[in-house]
């Protein structure tokens, strides 16, 4: 049912108003208010989380069919808000230590999060584009926020140029889809395609071309191969907490949008788009596992690791089934905690007040900082898929869904690339536990970083004990997407 009930978009409206208020407050307070605004931004995201989790919003379609509220979107919005909250928490201490005092960073993160929530609830190609651009424009600025730093400026420029290219591809693909279906609304596109195919027709080649362009544009946003070229340089050049944010919340929003647009309006063309997703998943898993082996900078290593992880998540989407979507949602939930925990460790790598990013700087960490070494070991084992940690269950559900869908070869290759990827994760553990220390890291690491490390570690280690709510929530969300 289409309605104009504003309560359906209450979390998004609240975030928009809060971000505007924070921006005005920061402009009046100046740079002195950066830490306070960071704390307020986390509180704002927590309130938005509560509005979704505890709120009794009606489900349905609003604003002329542009905006949809369902269990699928709500589940992934909660994951995005958790990732964004962790990102802002880690940014706060970094801003203080680096003497940046830029209140714009947390405000831009809130605005980017707003764009992500709009993307997840997009029910039309036009609202999809608006949400995607709101996220992207905020991230362009954050990537280049350190204008005095050459790497940061380079990262921002690369991200902007390639992001603009992907936006153009999205617009071109959307125009092709509109031209051949006569609609931009997801439901109408799906109905028109179903009617055409049910009468024995075949999809127009122009429609397939438009779908390919849309897939390519979204693949840019989630840094899937072969549209990953910006990822290593941007991850290395951007400030570390910004890199952590890039590697988590936007990826979740992008892949959520990917699943919705392929399963909803183009669900009847699963035979066509499944080929694209299988290729992208294979290429991402292979390149992510092989290219990371020679990396010496831990942020570049995490860039290739994120590419590989997106490949594993896409295995669930490639299945084209409800079980595959359920596996994708579980995997991305686990990925958030693995990723944020790892970047919290990277942010704690400081020697004599200076950030260090080389893997060699982790030598002997088990002797100089045993708790941090243990936490990083947990995250590395989990990313490698070692049972009984959470990462094992994430890979298991997506591979099982692929096998059930008849994509056994894809699942087998995924397992093999996971074994290859375990090499560079285990290399980090070897450096921490078997090499002699060169210098110890600065202490203390800060209350915010300790909180992120503790929550992430507990989630990864004890996932098997409290996995039921997440499994049940993912199952409900996946069924809502297919019901729609």
XYZ file of C-alpha atoms in Angstrom:
484
model
C 0.000 0.000 0.000
C 1.373 3.430 -0.975
C 1.131 6.046 1.741
C 2.605 9.409 2.701
C 2.904 8.489 6.388
C 6.065 10.292 7.549
C 6.543 7.833 10.408
C 7.669 5.250 7.855
C 10.779 7.355 7.225
C 11.163 8.595 10.803
C 14.769 7.352 11.283
C 15.871 9.004 8.032
C 14.056 12.252 8.813
C 15.594 12.280 12.285
C 19.108 11.740 10.884
C 18.631 14.550 8.339
C 17.474 17.016 11.007
C 20.175 15.920 13.452
C 22.961 16.214 10.848
C 21.827 19.737 9.962
C 21.715 20.718 13.640
C 25.192 19.251 14.262
C 26.579 21.105 11.264
C 25.188 24.446 12.494
C 26.389 23.747 16.026
C 29.875 22.943 14.755
C 29.973 26.083 12.624
C 29.163 28.247 15.661
C 31.454 26.415 18.092
C 34.376 26.169 15.684
C 37.073 23.533 15.907
C 36.841 23.345 19.700
C 33.595 21.405 19.456
C 34.914 18.473 17.359
C 35.038 15.923 20.193
C 31.631 16.936 21.524
C 30.080 16.697 18.067
C 31.609 13.226 17.626
C 29.948 12.097 20.851
C 26.634 13.657 19.779
C 26.904 11.931 16.389
C 27.232 8.531 18.066
C 24.190 9.376 20.216
C 22.245 10.374 17.098
C 23.013 7.036 15.448
C 22.024 5.211 18.640
C 18.655 7.002 18.643
C 18.121 6.123 14.973
C 18.955 2.500 15.862
C 16.311 2.597 18.585
C 13.717 4.093 16.239
C 14.173 1.142 13.900
C 14.639 -1.629 16.455
C 11.996 -0.529 18.944
C 9.727 1.524 16.723
C 6.462 0.093 15.476
C 6.590 1.569 11.991
C 4.070 0.405 9.399
C 5.528 -1.619 6.543
C 4.784 -0.753 2.953
C 5.636 1.740 0.238
C 5.617 5.502 0.766
C 6.199 8.769 -1.089
C 4.680 7.719 -4.400
C 6.456 4.365 -4.462
C 9.961 5.812 -3.953
C 10.534 4.470 -0.439
C 9.888 1.000 0.974
C 9.879 -0.201 4.585
C 10.211 -3.932 5.228
C 12.007 -6.387 7.494
C 14.828 -6.770 4.960
C 15.632 -3.075 4.971
C 15.260 -2.716 8.738
C 17.692 -5.572 9.430
C 20.408 -4.134 7.201
C 19.832 -0.586 8.456
C 20.602 -1.813 11.968
C 23.858 -3.347 10.716
C 24.791 -0.116 8.915
C 24.095 1.987 12.016
C 26.272 -0.281 14.176
C 29.122 -0.015 11.670
C 28.744 3.767 11.394
C 28.657 4.141 15.180
C 31.878 2.144 15.535
C 33.443 4.242 12.779
C 32.671 7.540 14.505
C 33.874 6.182 17.861
C 37.241 5.299 16.345
C 37.427 8.652 14.578
C 37.044 10.657 17.782
C 40.331 9.652 19.410
C 42.177 9.847 16.071
C 41.053 13.447 15.559
C 42.317 14.394 19.023
C 45.689 12.687 18.625
C 46.377 14.038 15.159
C 45.382 17.560 16.164
C 42.917 17.765 13.277
C 39.902 19.069 15.218
C 37.646 18.740 12.208
C 34.042 18.669 13.361
C 32.985 18.072 9.760
C 34.168 14.434 9.817
C 31.486 12.997 12.156
C 28.813 15.197 10.547
C 29.755 13.939 7.086
C 29.682 10.378 8.407
C 26.143 10.925 9.673
C 25.121 12.341 6.286
C 26.744 9.391 4.516
C 24.835 7.055 6.836
C 21.613 8.850 5.925
C 22.368 8.199 2.266
C 22.955 4.524 3.051
C 19.602 4.182 4.796
C 17.905 5.815 1.816
C 19.697 3.409 -0.530
C 18.535 0.408 1.459
C 14.902 1.605 1.328
C 15.034 2.685 -2.320
C 12.094 1.355 -4.317
C 12.706 3.336 -7.472
C 15.701 4.028 -9.703
C 15.419 7.750 -8.910
C 15.457 7.351 -5.122
C 18.254 4.806 -5.531
C 20.384 7.415 -7.297
C 19.645 10.163 -4.770
C 20.569 7.955 -1.817
C 23.713 6.692 -3.533
C 24.903 10.199 -4.361
C 24.238 11.511 -0.847
C 26.464 8.753 0.477
C 29.126 9.229 -2.197
C 29.386 13.022 -1.977
C 29.962 12.792 1.768
C 32.597 10.088 1.344
C 34.469 12.044 -1.356
C 35.039 14.864 1.114
C 36.000 12.574 4.000
C 38.575 10.739 1.857
C 40.424 13.994 1.113
C 39.825 15.683 4.476
C 43.568 15.976 5.192
C 44.321 18.479 2.464
C 47.920 18.975 3.627
C 48.632 15.274 3.113
C 49.520 14.262 -0.448
C 48.281 10.676 -0.086
C 44.954 11.816 1.321
C 44.418 14.311 -1.501
C 45.355 11.667 -4.058
C 42.965 9.176 -2.463
C 40.115 11.681 -2.530
C 40.742 12.584 -6.169
C 40.888 8.948 -7.308
C 37.761 8.098 -5.388
C 35.919 11.108 -6.805
C 36.879 10.481 -10.446
C 36.018 6.785 -10.375
C 32.922 7.440 -8.278
C 31.717 9.986 -10.835
C 32.300 7.422 -13.577
C 30.236 4.821 -11.712
C 27.441 7.362 -11.173
C 27.379 8.048 -14.892
C 27.157 4.331 -15.596
C 24.276 4.034 -13.140
C 22.385 6.868 -14.831
C 22.978 5.422 -18.277
C 21.846 1.962 -17.169
C 18.759 3.417 -15.483
C 17.833 5.332 -18.625
C 18.142 2.135 -20.670
C 15.916 0.249 -18.235
C 13.369 3.083 -18.304
C 13.418 3.169 -22.080
C 12.650 -0.538 -22.446
C 10.233 -0.994 -19.526
C 8.572 2.419 -19.374
C 9.047 2.694 -15.608
C 11.548 3.462 -12.877
C 9.475 1.987 -10.035
C 10.839 -1.419 -8.987
C 7.396 -3.015 -8.692
C 6.254 -1.791 -12.109
C 9.505 -2.888 -13.752
C 9.107 -6.337 -12.211
C 5.468 -6.616 -13.334
C 6.259 -5.510 -16.893
C 9.108 -8.012 -17.164
C 7.032 -10.841 -15.719
C 4.188 -10.171 -18.168
C 6.567 -9.985 -21.130
C 8.325 -13.220 -20.200
C 5.118 -15.090 -19.332
C 3.824 -14.580 -22.874
C 6.872 -16.279 -24.332
C 8.836 -13.120 -24.996
C 12.546 -12.651 -24.444
C 14.153 -9.683 -22.693
C 15.239 -6.897 -24.995
C 18.996 -6.649 -25.524
C 18.850 -2.985 -24.548
C 17.301 -3.921 -21.202
C 20.108 -6.419 -20.550
C 22.671 -3.743 -21.409
C 21.022 -1.376 -18.935
C 21.074 -4.066 -16.249
C 24.780 -4.690 -16.898
C 25.542 -0.984 -16.487
C 23.606 -0.837 -13.207
C 25.463 -3.910 -11.914
C 28.798 -2.385 -12.914
C 27.984 0.876 -11.134
C 27.061 -0.854 -7.887
C 30.115 -3.116 -8.193
C 32.197 0.087 -8.169
C 30.621 1.107 -4.869
C 31.309 -2.225 -3.163
C 34.801 -2.510 -4.772
C 34.118 -5.806 -6.513
C 36.479 -6.976 -9.266
C 36.953 -5.739 -12.001
C 35.797 -2.388 -10.578
C 38.090 -2.464 -7.540
C 40.996 -0.360 -8.804
C 40.363 2.566 -6.436
C 40.285 0.478 -3.277
C 43.967 -0.131 -2.306
C 45.073 3.461 -2.930
C 42.073 5.030 -1.206
C 42.369 2.692 1.790
C 46.055 3.505 2.179
C 45.769 7.248 1.574
C 42.665 8.073 3.611
C 42.944 8.563 7.402
C 42.755 5.151 9.082
C 39.356 5.616 10.814
C 37.943 6.880 7.523
C 39.316 3.742 5.859
C 37.585 1.642 8.529
C 34.330 3.441 7.769
C 34.784 2.955 3.998
C 35.416 -0.759 4.471
C 32.274 -1.388 6.487
C 29.052 0.640 6.355
C 29.085 1.639 2.626
C 29.851 -1.968 1.666
C 26.851 -3.221 3.634
C 24.550 -0.598 2.115
C 25.833 -1.228 -1.399
C 25.458 -4.990 -1.319
C 22.027 -4.653 0.321
C 20.936 -2.425 -2.548
C 22.483 -4.879 -5.016
C 20.444 -7.762 -3.595
C 17.218 -5.731 -3.586
C 17.481 -4.477 -7.147
C 18.379 -7.904 -8.551
C 15.831 -9.861 -6.524
C 12.925 -7.421 -6.783
C 12.533 -5.712 -10.191
C 14.882 -8.090 -12.050
C 14.010 -11.281 -10.213
C 12.541 -12.797 -13.378
C 15.880 -12.277 -15.173
C 17.859 -14.358 -12.682
C 19.353 -16.428 -15.506
C 20.844 -13.291 -17.057
C 22.214 -11.484 -14.009
C 23.367 -14.664 -12.253
C 26.137 -15.005 -14.840
C 27.391 -11.517 -13.994
C 27.368 -12.115 -10.254
C 29.112 -15.487 -10.557
C 31.917 -13.910 -12.587
C 32.281 -10.937 -10.228
C 32.268 -13.213 -7.171
C 34.906 -15.514 -8.677
C 37.145 -12.643 -9.759
C 36.848 -10.893 -6.375
C 37.650 -14.027 -4.366
C 40.640 -14.939 -6.546
C 42.169 -11.464 -6.782
C 41.489 -10.691 -3.114
C 43.277 -13.835 -1.957
C 46.257 -13.635 -4.327
C 46.973 -9.888 -4.424
C 47.100 -9.576 -0.636
C 49.964 -12.047 -0.295
C 52.701 -9.570 -1.285
C 51.355 -6.594 0.664
C 53.535 -5.097 3.388
C 51.205 -2.251 4.358
C 48.425 -3.586 6.574
C 45.858 -1.094 5.235
C 46.493 -2.220 1.649
C 46.270 -5.821 2.842
C 42.885 -5.057 4.391
C 41.811 -3.456 1.100
C 42.409 -6.697 -0.784
C 40.907 -8.641 2.103
C 37.714 -6.575 1.791
C 37.613 -7.299 -1.950
C 37.827 -11.013 -1.186
C 35.155 -10.748 1.496
C 32.798 -9.022 -0.923
C 33.400 -11.951 -3.278
C 32.321 -14.413 -0.569
C 29.200 -12.366 0.150
C 28.349 -12.275 -3.565
C 28.402 -16.084 -3.610
C 25.183 -15.944 -1.586
C 23.662 -13.426 -3.998
C 24.721 -15.548 -6.986
C 22.632 -18.422 -5.647
C 19.526 -16.365 -6.462
C 17.553 -18.038 -3.668
C 16.115 -17.023 -0.328
C 18.748 -19.140 1.430
C 21.437 -17.305 -0.520
C 20.144 -13.885 0.565
C 19.921 -15.127 4.145
C 23.542 -16.257 3.961
C 24.580 -12.887 2.507
C 22.931 -11.002 5.381
C 24.584 -13.203 8.007
C 27.965 -12.880 6.309
C 27.820 -9.081 6.127
C 26.769 -8.864 9.783
C 29.789 -10.917 10.833
C 32.057 -9.027 8.430
C 31.260 -5.730 10.138
C 32.588 -6.923 13.503
C 35.661 -8.623 12.019
C 36.520 -5.544 10.002
C 35.919 -2.958 12.715
C 37.873 -4.985 15.271
C 40.835 -5.296 12.919
C 40.887 -1.582 12.150
C 40.684 -0.799 15.860
C 43.913 -2.760 16.238
C 45.464 -0.885 13.295
C 44.476 2.449 14.844
C 46.223 1.388 18.050
C 49.501 0.858 16.174
C 51.311 3.987 17.371
C 54.976 4.290 18.242
C 56.219 7.488 19.898
C 53.008 9.262 18.952
C 53.224 8.352 15.254
C 50.941 6.007 13.330
C 52.660 2.961 11.849
C 51.081 0.781 9.178
C 53.675 -1.830 8.224
C 53.050 -5.484 9.030
C 56.657 -5.630 10.264
C 55.725 -3.190 13.029
C 53.631 -5.978 14.580
C 56.747 -8.001 15.411
C 56.631 -9.444 18.909
C 53.272 -7.835 19.716
C 52.370 -10.862 21.861
C 55.200 -9.878 24.237
C 54.675 -6.116 24.330
C 50.857 -6.069 24.192
C 49.429 -9.590 24.676
C 45.750 -8.549 24.830
C 45.891 -6.666 21.547
C 47.797 -9.545 19.952
C 45.094 -11.942 21.132
C 42.310 -9.721 19.753
C 44.027 -9.361 16.377
C 44.598 -13.122 16.305
C 40.886 -13.685 16.846
C 40.016 -11.388 13.933
C 42.614 -12.947 11.618
C 41.480 -16.513 12.428
C 37.862 -15.465 11.893
C 38.588 -13.877 8.506
C 40.450 -17.043 7.543
C 37.307 -19.033 8.374
C 38.697 -21.059 11.267
C 35.954 -22.750 13.358
C 34.332 -22.159 15.777
C 34.759 -18.413 15.221
C 32.045 -16.351 13.538
C 33.868 -16.066 10.202
C 33.568 -19.825 9.699
C 29.772 -19.714 9.996
C 29.580 -16.746 7.622
C 31.423 -18.613 4.881
C 29.585 -21.843 5.586
C 26.107 -20.367 5.034
C 26.975 -18.692 1.718
C 28.804 -21.741 0.365
C 25.978 -24.052 1.470
C 23.434 -21.832 -0.314
C 25.551 -21.922 -3.480
C 25.768 -25.730 -3.385
C 22.005 -26.022 -2.866
C 21.490 -23.758 -5.895
C 23.676 -25.971 -8.076
C 26.715 -23.650 -8.029
C 29.054 -26.302 -6.627
C 32.054 -25.158 -8.681
C 31.685 -21.615 -7.375
C 31.543 -22.885 -3.794
C 34.616 -25.119 -4.279
C 36.631 -22.241 -5.738
C 35.482 -20.100 -2.823
C 36.799 -22.673 -0.346
C 40.136 -22.865 -2.194
C 40.572 -19.086 -2.250
C 39.706 -19.020 1.449
C 42.563 -21.472 2.068
C 44.926 -19.269 0.046
C 43.734 -16.202 1.930
C 44.474 -17.920 5.221
C 48.181 -17.628 4.346
C 48.406 -13.870 4.746
C 46.186 -13.876 7.816
C 48.393 -16.508 9.461
C 51.496 -14.549 8.428
C 50.329 -11.676 10.638
C 49.862 -14.085 13.548
C 53.345 -15.503 12.928
C 54.872 -12.017 13.013
C 53.135 -11.231 16.311
C 53.994 -14.452 18.130
C 57.253 -15.760 16.670
C 59.279 -12.663 15.732
C 61.275 -10.630 18.205
C 59.812 -7.217 19.087
C 61.472 -4.108 17.700
C 59.491 -1.433 19.540
C 56.355 -1.418 21.668
C 53.180 0.468 20.852
C 52.045 3.511 22.802
C 49.673 2.984 25.712
C 46.876 3.472 26.602
C 44.834 2.995 23.446
C 41.767 4.902 24.700
C 38.367 3.945 26.038
C 36.606 4.145 22.655
C 39.089 1.783 21.018
C 38.901 -0.607 23.956
C 35.107 -0.680 23.636
C 35.236 -1.476 19.910
C 37.872 -4.176 20.439
C 35.986 -5.770 23.317
C 32.572 -5.830 21.620
C 34.013 -7.116 18.345
C 36.118 -9.820 20.021
C 33.239 -11.067 22.175
C 30.931 -11.173 19.143
C 33.432 -13.154 17.048
C 34.437 -15.636 19.769
C 30.993 -16.290 21.258
C 28.915 -15.984 18.090
C 27.982 -19.661 18.291
C 26.290 -19.044 21.664
C 24.012 -16.165 20.625
C 23.692 -16.691 16.883
C 19.965 -17.502 17.009
C 18.680 -13.878 17.023
C 20.924 -13.011 14.071
C 20.008 -16.172 12.170
C 16.298 -15.612 12.823
C 16.509 -11.938 11.883
C 18.334 -12.750 8.634
C 15.774 -15.444 7.778
C 12.893 -13.012 8.373
C 14.620 -10.318 6.321
C 15.316 -12.655 3.391
C 11.728 -13.913 3.377
C 10.478 -10.312 3.370
C 12.585 -9.520 0.297
C 11.285 -12.512 -1.644
C 7.731 -11.916 -0.454
C 7.951 -8.406 -1.873
